[in-house]
mmCIF file of C-alpha atoms in Angstrom:
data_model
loop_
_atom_site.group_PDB
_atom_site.id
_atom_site.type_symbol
_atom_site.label_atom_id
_atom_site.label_comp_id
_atom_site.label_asym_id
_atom_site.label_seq_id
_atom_site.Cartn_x
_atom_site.Cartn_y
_atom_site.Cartn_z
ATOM 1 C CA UNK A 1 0.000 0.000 0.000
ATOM 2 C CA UNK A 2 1.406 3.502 -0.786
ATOM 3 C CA UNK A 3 0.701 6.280 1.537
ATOM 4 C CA UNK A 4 1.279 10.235 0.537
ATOM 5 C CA UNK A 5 2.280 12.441 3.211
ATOM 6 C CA UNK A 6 1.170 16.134 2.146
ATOM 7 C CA UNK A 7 2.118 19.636 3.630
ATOM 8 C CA UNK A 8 -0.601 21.202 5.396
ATOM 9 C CA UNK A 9 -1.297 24.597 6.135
ATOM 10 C CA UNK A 10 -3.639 26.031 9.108
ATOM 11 C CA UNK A 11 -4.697 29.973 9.391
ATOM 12 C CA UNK A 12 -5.977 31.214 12.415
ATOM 13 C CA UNK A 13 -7.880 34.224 12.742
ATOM 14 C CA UNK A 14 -6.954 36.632 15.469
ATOM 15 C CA UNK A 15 -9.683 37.566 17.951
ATOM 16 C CA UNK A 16 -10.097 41.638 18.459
ATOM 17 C CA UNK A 17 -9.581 42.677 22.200
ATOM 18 C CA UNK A 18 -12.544 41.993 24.687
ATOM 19 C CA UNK A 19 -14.282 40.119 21.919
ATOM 20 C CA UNK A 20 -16.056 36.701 22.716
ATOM 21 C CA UNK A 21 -16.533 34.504 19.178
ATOM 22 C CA UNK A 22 -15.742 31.021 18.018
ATOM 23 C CA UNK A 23 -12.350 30.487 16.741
ATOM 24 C CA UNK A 24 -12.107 30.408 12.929
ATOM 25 C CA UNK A 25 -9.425 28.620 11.116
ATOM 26 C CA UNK A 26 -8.249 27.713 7.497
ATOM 27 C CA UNK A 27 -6.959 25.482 5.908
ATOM 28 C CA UNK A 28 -4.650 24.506 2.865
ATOM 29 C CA UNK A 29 -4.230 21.544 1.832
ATOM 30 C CA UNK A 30 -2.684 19.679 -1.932
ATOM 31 C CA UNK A 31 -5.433 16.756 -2.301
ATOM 32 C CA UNK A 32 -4.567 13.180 -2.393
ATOM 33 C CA UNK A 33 -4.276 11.620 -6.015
ATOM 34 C CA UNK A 34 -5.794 14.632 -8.062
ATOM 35 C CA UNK A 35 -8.588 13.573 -10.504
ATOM 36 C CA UNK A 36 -8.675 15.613 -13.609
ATOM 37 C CA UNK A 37 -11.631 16.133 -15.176
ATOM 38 C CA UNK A 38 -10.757 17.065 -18.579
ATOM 39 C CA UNK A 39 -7.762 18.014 -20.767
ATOM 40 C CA UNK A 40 -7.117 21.087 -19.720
ATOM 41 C CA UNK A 41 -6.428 20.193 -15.974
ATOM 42 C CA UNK A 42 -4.249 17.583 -17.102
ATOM 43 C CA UNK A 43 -2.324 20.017 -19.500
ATOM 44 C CA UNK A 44 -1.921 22.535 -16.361
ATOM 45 C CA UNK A 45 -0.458 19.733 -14.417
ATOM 46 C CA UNK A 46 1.917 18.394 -16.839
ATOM 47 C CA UNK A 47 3.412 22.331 -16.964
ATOM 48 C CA UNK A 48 3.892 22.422 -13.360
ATOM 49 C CA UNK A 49 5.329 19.327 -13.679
ATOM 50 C CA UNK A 50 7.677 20.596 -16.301
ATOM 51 C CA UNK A 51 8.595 23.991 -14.352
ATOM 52 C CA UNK A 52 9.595 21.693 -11.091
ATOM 53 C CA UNK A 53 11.549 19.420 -13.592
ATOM 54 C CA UNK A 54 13.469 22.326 -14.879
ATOM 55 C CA UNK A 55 14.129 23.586 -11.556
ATOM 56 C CA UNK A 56 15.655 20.413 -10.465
ATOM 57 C CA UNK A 57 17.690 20.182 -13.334
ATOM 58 C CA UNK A 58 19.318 23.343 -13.194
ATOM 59 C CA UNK A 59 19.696 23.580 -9.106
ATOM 60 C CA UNK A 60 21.283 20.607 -8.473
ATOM 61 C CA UNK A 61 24.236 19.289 -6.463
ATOM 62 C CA UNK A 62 26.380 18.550 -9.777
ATOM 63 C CA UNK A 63 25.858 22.123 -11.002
ATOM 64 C CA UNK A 64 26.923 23.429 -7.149
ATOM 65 C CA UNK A 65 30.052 21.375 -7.552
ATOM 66 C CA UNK A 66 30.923 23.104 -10.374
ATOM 67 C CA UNK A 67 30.322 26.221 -9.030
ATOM 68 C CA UNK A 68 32.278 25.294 -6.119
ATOM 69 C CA UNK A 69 35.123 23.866 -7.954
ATOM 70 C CA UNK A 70 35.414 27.175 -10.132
ATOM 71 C CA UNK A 71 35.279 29.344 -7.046
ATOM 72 C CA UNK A 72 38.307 27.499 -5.634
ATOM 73 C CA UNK A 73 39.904 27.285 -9.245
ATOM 74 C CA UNK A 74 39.834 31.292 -8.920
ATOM 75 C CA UNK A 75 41.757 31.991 -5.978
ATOM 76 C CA UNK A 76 44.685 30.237 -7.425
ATOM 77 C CA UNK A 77 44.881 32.340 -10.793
ATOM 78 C CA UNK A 78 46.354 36.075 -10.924
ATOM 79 C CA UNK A 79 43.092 38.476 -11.676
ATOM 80 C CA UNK A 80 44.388 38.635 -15.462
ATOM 81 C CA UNK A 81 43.987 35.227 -16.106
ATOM 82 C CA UNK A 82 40.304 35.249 -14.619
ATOM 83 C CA UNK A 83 38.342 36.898 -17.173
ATOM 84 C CA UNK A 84 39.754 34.371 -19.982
ATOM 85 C CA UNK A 85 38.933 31.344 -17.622
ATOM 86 C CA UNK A 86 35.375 32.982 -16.874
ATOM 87 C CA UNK A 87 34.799 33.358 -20.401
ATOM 88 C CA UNK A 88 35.799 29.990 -20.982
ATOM 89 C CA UNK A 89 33.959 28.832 -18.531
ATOM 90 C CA UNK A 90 30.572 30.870 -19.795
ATOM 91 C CA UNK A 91 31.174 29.357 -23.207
ATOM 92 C CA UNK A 92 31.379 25.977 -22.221
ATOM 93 C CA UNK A 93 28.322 25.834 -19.991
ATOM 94 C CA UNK A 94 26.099 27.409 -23.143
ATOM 95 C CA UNK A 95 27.687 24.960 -25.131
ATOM 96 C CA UNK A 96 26.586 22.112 -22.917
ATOM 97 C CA UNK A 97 23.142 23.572 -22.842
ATOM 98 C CA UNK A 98 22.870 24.050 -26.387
ATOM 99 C CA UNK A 99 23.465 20.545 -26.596
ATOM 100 C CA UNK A 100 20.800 19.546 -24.279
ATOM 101 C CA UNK A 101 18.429 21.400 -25.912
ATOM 102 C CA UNK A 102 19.305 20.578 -29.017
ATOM 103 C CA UNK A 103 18.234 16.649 -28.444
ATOM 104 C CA UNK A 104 15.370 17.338 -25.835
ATOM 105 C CA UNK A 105 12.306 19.272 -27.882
ATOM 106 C CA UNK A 106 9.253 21.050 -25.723
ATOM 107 C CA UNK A 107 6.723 18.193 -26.963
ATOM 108 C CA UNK A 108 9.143 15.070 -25.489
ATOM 109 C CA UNK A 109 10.129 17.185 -21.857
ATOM 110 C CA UNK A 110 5.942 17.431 -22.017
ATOM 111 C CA UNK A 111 5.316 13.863 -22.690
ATOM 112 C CA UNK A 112 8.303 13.270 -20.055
ATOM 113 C CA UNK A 113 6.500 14.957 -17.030
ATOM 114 C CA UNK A 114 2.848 13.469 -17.816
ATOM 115 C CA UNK A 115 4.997 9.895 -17.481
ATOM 116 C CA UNK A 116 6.534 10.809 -14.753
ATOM 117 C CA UNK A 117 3.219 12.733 -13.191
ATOM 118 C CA UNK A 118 1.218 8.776 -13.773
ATOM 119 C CA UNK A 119 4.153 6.785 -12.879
ATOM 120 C CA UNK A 120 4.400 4.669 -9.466
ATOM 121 C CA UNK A 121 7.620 2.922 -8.586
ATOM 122 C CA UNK A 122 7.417 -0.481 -6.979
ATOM 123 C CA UNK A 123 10.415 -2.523 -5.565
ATOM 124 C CA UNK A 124 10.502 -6.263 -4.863
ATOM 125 C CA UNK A 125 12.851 -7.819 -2.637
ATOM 126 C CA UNK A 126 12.661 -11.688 -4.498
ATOM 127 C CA UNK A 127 13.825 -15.226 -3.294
ATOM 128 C CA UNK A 128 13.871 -18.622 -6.086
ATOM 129 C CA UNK A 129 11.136 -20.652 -5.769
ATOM 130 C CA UNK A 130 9.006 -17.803 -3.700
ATOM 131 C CA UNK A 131 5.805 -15.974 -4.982
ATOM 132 C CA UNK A 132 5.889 -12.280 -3.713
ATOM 133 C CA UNK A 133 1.799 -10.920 -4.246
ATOM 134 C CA UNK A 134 0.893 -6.916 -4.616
ATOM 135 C CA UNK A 135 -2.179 -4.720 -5.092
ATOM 136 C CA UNK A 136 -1.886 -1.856 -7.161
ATOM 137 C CA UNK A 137 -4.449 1.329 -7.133
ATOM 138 C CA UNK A 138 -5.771 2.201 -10.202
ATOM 139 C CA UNK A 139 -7.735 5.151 -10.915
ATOM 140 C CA UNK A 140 -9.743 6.088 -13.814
ATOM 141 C CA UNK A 141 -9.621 9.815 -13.516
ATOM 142 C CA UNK A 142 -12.018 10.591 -16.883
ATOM 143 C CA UNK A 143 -15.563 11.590 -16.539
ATOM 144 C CA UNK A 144 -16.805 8.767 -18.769
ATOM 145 C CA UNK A 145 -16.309 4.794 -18.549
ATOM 146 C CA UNK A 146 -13.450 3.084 -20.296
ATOM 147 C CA UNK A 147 -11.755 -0.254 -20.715
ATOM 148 C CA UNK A 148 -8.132 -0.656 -19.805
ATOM 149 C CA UNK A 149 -6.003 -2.934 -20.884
ATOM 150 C CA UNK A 150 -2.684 -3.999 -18.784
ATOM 151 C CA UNK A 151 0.136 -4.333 -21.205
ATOM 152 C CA UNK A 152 2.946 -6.678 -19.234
ATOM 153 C CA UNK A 153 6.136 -7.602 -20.694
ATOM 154 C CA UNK A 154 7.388 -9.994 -17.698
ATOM 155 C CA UNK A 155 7.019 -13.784 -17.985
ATOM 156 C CA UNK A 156 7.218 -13.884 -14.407
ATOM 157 C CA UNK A 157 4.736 -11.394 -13.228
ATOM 158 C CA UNK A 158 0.612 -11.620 -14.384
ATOM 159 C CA UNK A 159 -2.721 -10.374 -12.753
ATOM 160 C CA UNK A 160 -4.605 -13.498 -10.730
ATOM 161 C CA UNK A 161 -8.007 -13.965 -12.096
ATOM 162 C CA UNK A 162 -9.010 -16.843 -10.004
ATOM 163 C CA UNK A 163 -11.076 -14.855 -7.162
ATOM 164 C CA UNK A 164 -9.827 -18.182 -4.645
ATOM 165 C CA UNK A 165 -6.629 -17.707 -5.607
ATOM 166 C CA UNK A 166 -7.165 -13.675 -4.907
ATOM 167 C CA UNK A 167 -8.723 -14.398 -1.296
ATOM 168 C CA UNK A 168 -5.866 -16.615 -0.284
ATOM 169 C CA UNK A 169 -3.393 -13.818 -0.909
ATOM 170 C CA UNK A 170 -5.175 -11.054 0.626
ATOM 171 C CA UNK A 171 -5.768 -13.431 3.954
ATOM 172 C CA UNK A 172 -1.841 -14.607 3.779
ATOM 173 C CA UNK A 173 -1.078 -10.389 3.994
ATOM 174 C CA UNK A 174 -3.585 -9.216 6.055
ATOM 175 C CA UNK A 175 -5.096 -6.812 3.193
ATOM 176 C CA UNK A 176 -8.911 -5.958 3.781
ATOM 177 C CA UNK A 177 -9.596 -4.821 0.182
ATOM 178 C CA UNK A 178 -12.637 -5.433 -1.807
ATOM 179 C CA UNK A 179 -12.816 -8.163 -4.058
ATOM 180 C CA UNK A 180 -14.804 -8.717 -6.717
ATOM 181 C CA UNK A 181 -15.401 -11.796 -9.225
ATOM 182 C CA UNK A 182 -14.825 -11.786 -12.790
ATOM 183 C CA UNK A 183 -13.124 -8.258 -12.804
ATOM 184 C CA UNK A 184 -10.226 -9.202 -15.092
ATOM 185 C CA UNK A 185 -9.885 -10.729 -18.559
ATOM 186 C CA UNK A 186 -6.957 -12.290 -20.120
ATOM 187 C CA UNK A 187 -6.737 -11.553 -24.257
ATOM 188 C CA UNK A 188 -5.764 -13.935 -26.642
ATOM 189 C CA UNK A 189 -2.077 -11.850 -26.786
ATOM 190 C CA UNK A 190 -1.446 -12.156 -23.046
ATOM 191 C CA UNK A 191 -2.569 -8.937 -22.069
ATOM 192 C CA UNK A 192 -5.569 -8.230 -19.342
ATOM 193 C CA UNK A 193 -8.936 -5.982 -19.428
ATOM 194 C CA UNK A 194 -10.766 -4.562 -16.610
ATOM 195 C CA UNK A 195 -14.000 -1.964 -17.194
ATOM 196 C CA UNK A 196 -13.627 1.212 -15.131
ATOM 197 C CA UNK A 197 -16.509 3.208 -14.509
ATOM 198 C CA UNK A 198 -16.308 7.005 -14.011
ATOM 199 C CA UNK A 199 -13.886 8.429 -10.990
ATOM 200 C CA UNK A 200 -13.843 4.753 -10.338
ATOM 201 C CA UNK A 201 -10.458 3.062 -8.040
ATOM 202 C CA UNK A 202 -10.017 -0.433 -8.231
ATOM 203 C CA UNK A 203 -6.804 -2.801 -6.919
ATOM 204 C CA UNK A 204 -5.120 -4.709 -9.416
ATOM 205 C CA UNK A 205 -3.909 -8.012 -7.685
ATOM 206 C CA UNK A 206 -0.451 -8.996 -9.265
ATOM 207 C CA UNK A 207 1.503 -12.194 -8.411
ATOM 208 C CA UNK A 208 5.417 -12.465 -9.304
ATOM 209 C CA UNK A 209 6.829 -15.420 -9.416
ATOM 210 C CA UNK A 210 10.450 -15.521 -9.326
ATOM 211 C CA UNK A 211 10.845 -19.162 -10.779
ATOM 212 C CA UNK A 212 10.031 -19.933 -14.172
ATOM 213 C CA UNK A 213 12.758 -17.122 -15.366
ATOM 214 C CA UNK A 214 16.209 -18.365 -16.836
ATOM 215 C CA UNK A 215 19.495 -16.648 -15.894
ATOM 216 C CA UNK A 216 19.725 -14.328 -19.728
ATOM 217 C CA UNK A 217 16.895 -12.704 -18.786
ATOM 218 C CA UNK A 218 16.868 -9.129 -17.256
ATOM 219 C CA UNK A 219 15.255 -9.160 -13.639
ATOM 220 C CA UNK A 220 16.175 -5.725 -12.483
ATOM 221 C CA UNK A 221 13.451 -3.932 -13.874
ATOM 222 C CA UNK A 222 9.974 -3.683 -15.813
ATOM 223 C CA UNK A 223 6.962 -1.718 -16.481
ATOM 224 C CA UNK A 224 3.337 -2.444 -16.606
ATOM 225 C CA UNK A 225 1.203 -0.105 -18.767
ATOM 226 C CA UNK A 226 -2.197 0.741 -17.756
ATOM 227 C CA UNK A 227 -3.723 2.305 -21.035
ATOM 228 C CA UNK A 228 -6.889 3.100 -22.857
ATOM 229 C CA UNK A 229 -8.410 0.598 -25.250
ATOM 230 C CA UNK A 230 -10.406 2.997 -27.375
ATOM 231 C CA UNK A 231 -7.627 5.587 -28.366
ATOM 232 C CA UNK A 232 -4.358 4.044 -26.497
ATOM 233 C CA UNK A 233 -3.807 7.131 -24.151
ATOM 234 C CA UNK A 234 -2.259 5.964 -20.973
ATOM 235 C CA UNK A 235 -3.970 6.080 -17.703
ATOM 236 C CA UNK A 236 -1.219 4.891 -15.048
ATOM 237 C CA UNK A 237 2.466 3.682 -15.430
ATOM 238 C CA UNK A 238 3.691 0.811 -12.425
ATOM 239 C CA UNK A 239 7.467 1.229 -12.676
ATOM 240 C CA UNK A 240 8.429 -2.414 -11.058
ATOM 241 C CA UNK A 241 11.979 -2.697 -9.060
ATOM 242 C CA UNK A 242 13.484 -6.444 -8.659
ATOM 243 C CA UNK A 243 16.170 -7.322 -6.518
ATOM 244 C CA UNK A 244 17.268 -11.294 -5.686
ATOM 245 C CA UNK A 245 18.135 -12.204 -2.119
ATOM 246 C CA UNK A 246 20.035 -15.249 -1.517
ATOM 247 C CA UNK A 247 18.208 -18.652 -1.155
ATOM 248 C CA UNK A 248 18.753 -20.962 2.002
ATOM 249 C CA UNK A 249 19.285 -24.391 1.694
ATOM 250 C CA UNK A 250 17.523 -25.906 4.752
ATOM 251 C CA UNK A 251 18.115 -29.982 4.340
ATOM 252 C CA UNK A 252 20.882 -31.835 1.851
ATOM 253 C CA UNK A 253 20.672 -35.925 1.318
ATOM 254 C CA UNK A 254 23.093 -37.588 -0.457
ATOM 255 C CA UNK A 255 22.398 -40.230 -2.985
ATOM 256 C CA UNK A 256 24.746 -43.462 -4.927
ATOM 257 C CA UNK A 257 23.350 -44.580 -8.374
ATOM 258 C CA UNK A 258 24.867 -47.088 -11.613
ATOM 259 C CA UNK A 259 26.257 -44.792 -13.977
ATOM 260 C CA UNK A 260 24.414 -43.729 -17.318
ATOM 261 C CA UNK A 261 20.950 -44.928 -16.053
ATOM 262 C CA UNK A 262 17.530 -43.448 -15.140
ATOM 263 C CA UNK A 263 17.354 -42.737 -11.474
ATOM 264 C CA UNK A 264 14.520 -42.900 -9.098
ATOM 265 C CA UNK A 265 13.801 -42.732 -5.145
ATOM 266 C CA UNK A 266 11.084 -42.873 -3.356
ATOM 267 C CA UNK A 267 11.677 -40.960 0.026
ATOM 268 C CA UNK A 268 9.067 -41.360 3.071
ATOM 269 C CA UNK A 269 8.372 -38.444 4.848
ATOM 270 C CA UNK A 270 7.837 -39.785 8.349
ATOM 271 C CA UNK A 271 7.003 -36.318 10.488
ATOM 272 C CA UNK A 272 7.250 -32.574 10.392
ATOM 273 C CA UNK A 273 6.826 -30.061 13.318
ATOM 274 C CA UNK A 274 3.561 -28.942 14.473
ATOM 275 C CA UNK A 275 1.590 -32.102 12.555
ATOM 276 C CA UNK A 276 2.035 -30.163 9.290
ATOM 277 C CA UNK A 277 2.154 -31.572 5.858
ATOM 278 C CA UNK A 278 3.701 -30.751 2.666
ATOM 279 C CA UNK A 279 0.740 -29.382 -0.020
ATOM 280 C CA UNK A 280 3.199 -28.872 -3.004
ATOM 281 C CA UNK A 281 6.258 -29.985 -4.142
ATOM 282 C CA UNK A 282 8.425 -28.752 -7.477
ATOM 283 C CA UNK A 283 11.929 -28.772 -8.764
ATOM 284 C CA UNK A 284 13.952 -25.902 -9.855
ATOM 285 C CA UNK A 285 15.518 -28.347 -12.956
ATOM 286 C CA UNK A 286 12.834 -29.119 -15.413
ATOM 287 C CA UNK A 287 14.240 -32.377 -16.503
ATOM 288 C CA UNK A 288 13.740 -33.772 -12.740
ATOM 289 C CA UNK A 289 10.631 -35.183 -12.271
ATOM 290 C CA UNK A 290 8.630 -35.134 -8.595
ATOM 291 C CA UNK A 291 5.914 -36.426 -7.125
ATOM 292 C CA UNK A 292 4.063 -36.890 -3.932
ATOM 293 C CA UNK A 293 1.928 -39.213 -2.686
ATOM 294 C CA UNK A 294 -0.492 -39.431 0.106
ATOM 295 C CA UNK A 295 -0.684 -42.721 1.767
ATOM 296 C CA UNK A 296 -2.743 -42.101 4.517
ATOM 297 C CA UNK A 297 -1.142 -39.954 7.627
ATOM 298 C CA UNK A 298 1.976 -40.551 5.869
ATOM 299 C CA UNK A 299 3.455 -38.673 2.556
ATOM 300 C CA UNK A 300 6.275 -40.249 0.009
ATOM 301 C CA UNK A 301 8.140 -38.005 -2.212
ATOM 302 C CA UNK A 302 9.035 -39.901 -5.419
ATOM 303 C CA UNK A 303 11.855 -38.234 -7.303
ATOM 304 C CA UNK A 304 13.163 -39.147 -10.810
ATOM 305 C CA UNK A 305 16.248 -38.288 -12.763
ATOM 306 C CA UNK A 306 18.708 -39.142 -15.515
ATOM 307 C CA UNK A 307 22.657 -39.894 -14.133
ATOM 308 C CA UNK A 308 25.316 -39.050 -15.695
ATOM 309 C CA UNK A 309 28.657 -40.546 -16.395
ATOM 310 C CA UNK A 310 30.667 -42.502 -13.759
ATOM 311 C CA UNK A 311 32.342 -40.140 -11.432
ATOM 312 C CA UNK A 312 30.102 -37.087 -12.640
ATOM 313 C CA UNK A 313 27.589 -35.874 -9.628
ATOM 314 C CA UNK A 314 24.786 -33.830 -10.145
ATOM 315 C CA UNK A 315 22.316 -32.016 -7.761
ATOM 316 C CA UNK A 316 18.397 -32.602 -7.596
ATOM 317 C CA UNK A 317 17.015 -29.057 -5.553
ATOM 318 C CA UNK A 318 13.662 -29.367 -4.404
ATOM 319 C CA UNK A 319 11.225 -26.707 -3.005
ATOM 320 C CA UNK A 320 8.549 -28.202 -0.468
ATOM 321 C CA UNK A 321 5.307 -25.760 0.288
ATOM 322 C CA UNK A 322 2.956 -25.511 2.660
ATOM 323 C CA UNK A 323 0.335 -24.359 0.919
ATOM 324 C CA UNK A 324 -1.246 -25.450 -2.975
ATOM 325 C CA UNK A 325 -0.405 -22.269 -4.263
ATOM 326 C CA UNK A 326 3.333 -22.419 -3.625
ATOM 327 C CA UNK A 327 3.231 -19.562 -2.407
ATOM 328 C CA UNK A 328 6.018 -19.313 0.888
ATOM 329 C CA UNK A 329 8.978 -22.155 1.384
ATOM 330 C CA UNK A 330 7.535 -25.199 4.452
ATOM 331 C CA UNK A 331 9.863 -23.352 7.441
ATOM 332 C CA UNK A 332 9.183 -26.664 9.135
ATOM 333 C CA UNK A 333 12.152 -29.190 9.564
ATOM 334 C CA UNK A 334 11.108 -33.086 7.479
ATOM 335 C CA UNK A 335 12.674 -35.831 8.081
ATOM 336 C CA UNK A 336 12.616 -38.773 5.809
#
């Protein structure tokens, strides 16, 4: 959940001497996530936008430096040298401004500070094998109803649409949202639709999954596009930040097979902590296959696997859940 702390401003009126009235006050305040009712409003905003943009750009700590630098650079040259350094100097900042300019039109810093006005940054702290599950506001802020389409670009990340699926998250978090069934549709291109009625805010449940995604793959960053389906204009930008933790490795077990062969085991899982079970099983290597079996009270994990040559060793990792959505790691000891 993202929370927006705003200045506030409170105006009290001063009471005249011998006077007996109720205390007045005022107050300012910059409302949370503006809704703008038509193009004008939005226009306004992306120019304030652009103003605080520019501002930042020229008042900041690398341009102080420099000034810094130059003030110190001055103290060590006699005062005729100064005026050809400070001309120098003059030259080469309009030079690097010309330069900026020159590759940055009016229309593209514009279309830069809408982004950046509808853009939300998200980071995720991941672990292999682990499911990490979000909400994300989203806002219509038009007068009239439209149908948005979520544009993702990450195998590992997708909306749920099972509302079972939805309520197990929300319960596993502690999140009190709404829900409601049958919000979100998948296209036939992988993308997903949701109608929005007017001044309408919804959550967007996302799941990442941090398993099915091979090492070539970029994981540091990605963007979800929230845009219009009728003219493509975009409503909200969710600017996603991924960074891998370390995984633990709880329990090893050592195994002998012929060389060259197919290998299988059938391992007994005789107890866990707490009278828990194990719900789901996978394996990080595709080419391993697993199973598990309930016999009763009791569980057997059934694991299958190609060896290699004689002398070669090669390591089976396994993921046990407790839960069917495989969603956290079982933080329960088993013994087999």
């Amino acid at each position: 959940m993202v929370y927006s702390h705003n200045t506030t401003l409170v105006t009290r009126r001063l009471k005249r001497i011998g006077e007996n009235s109720v205390d007045s006050y005022r107050t300012l305040a910059k409302p949370l996530n503006p809704i703008h009712e038509d193009a004008l409003k939005r226009f306004m905003h992306a120019q304030r936008l652009d103003i605080q943009q520019r501002y930042d750009n020229i008042f900041n700590e690398e341009i102080h430096d420099r000034l810094r630098d130059w003030e110190k650079l001055k103290s060590t040259i006699p005062l005729t040298a100064q005026k050809q350094m400070f001309k120098k100097f003059i030259f080469d900042e309009q030079l690097e401004a010309y330069r900026k300019l020159r590759h940055e039109s009016k229309a593209a810093k514009l279309l830069q500070a809408v982004f950046q006005g509808i853009t939300l940054q998200h980071n995720l702290l991941v672990s292999l094998g682990e499911k990490h599950f979000f909400e994300y506001l989203l806002q219509n802020t038009f007068p009239d109803p439209i149908n948005c389409v979520i544009i993702i670009d990450h195998p590992g990340l997708k909306v749920i649409l099972d509302e079972d699926e939805w309520l197990f998250y929300k319960k596993q978090n502690s999140l009190t949202t709404p829900i409601e069934k049958n919000m979100f549709h998948e296209t036939k291109n992988g993308n997903y639709e949701v109608f929005l009625k007017p001044m309408e805010s919804i959550y967007v449940p996302f799941i990442y999954e941090h398993f099915n995604i091979s090492k070539e793959e970029d994981l540091n960053e990605t963007k979800v596009l929230f845009r219009r389906w009728d003219n493509g204009e975009p409503v909200s930008i969710l600017d996603l930040r991924i960074d891998q933790r370390p995984s633990c490795v709880h329990q090893t077990i050592r195994f002998y097979s012929e060389a060259a062969c197919q290998f299988q085991k059938n391992l007994l899982i005789s107890g866990i902590r707490g009278n828990r079970r194990i719900l789901s099983i996978r394996s990080i290597d595709p080419t391993i296959k697993v199973a598990l079996r309930n016999r009763g009270v009791e569980q057997e994990l059934v694991i299958s696997a190609f060896c290699g040559e004689a002398g070669s060793s090669r390591v089976i990792p396994l993921i046990l859940y407790a839960d069917s959505y495989m969603y956290r790691y079982n933080d329960r000891k088993v013994t087999f």
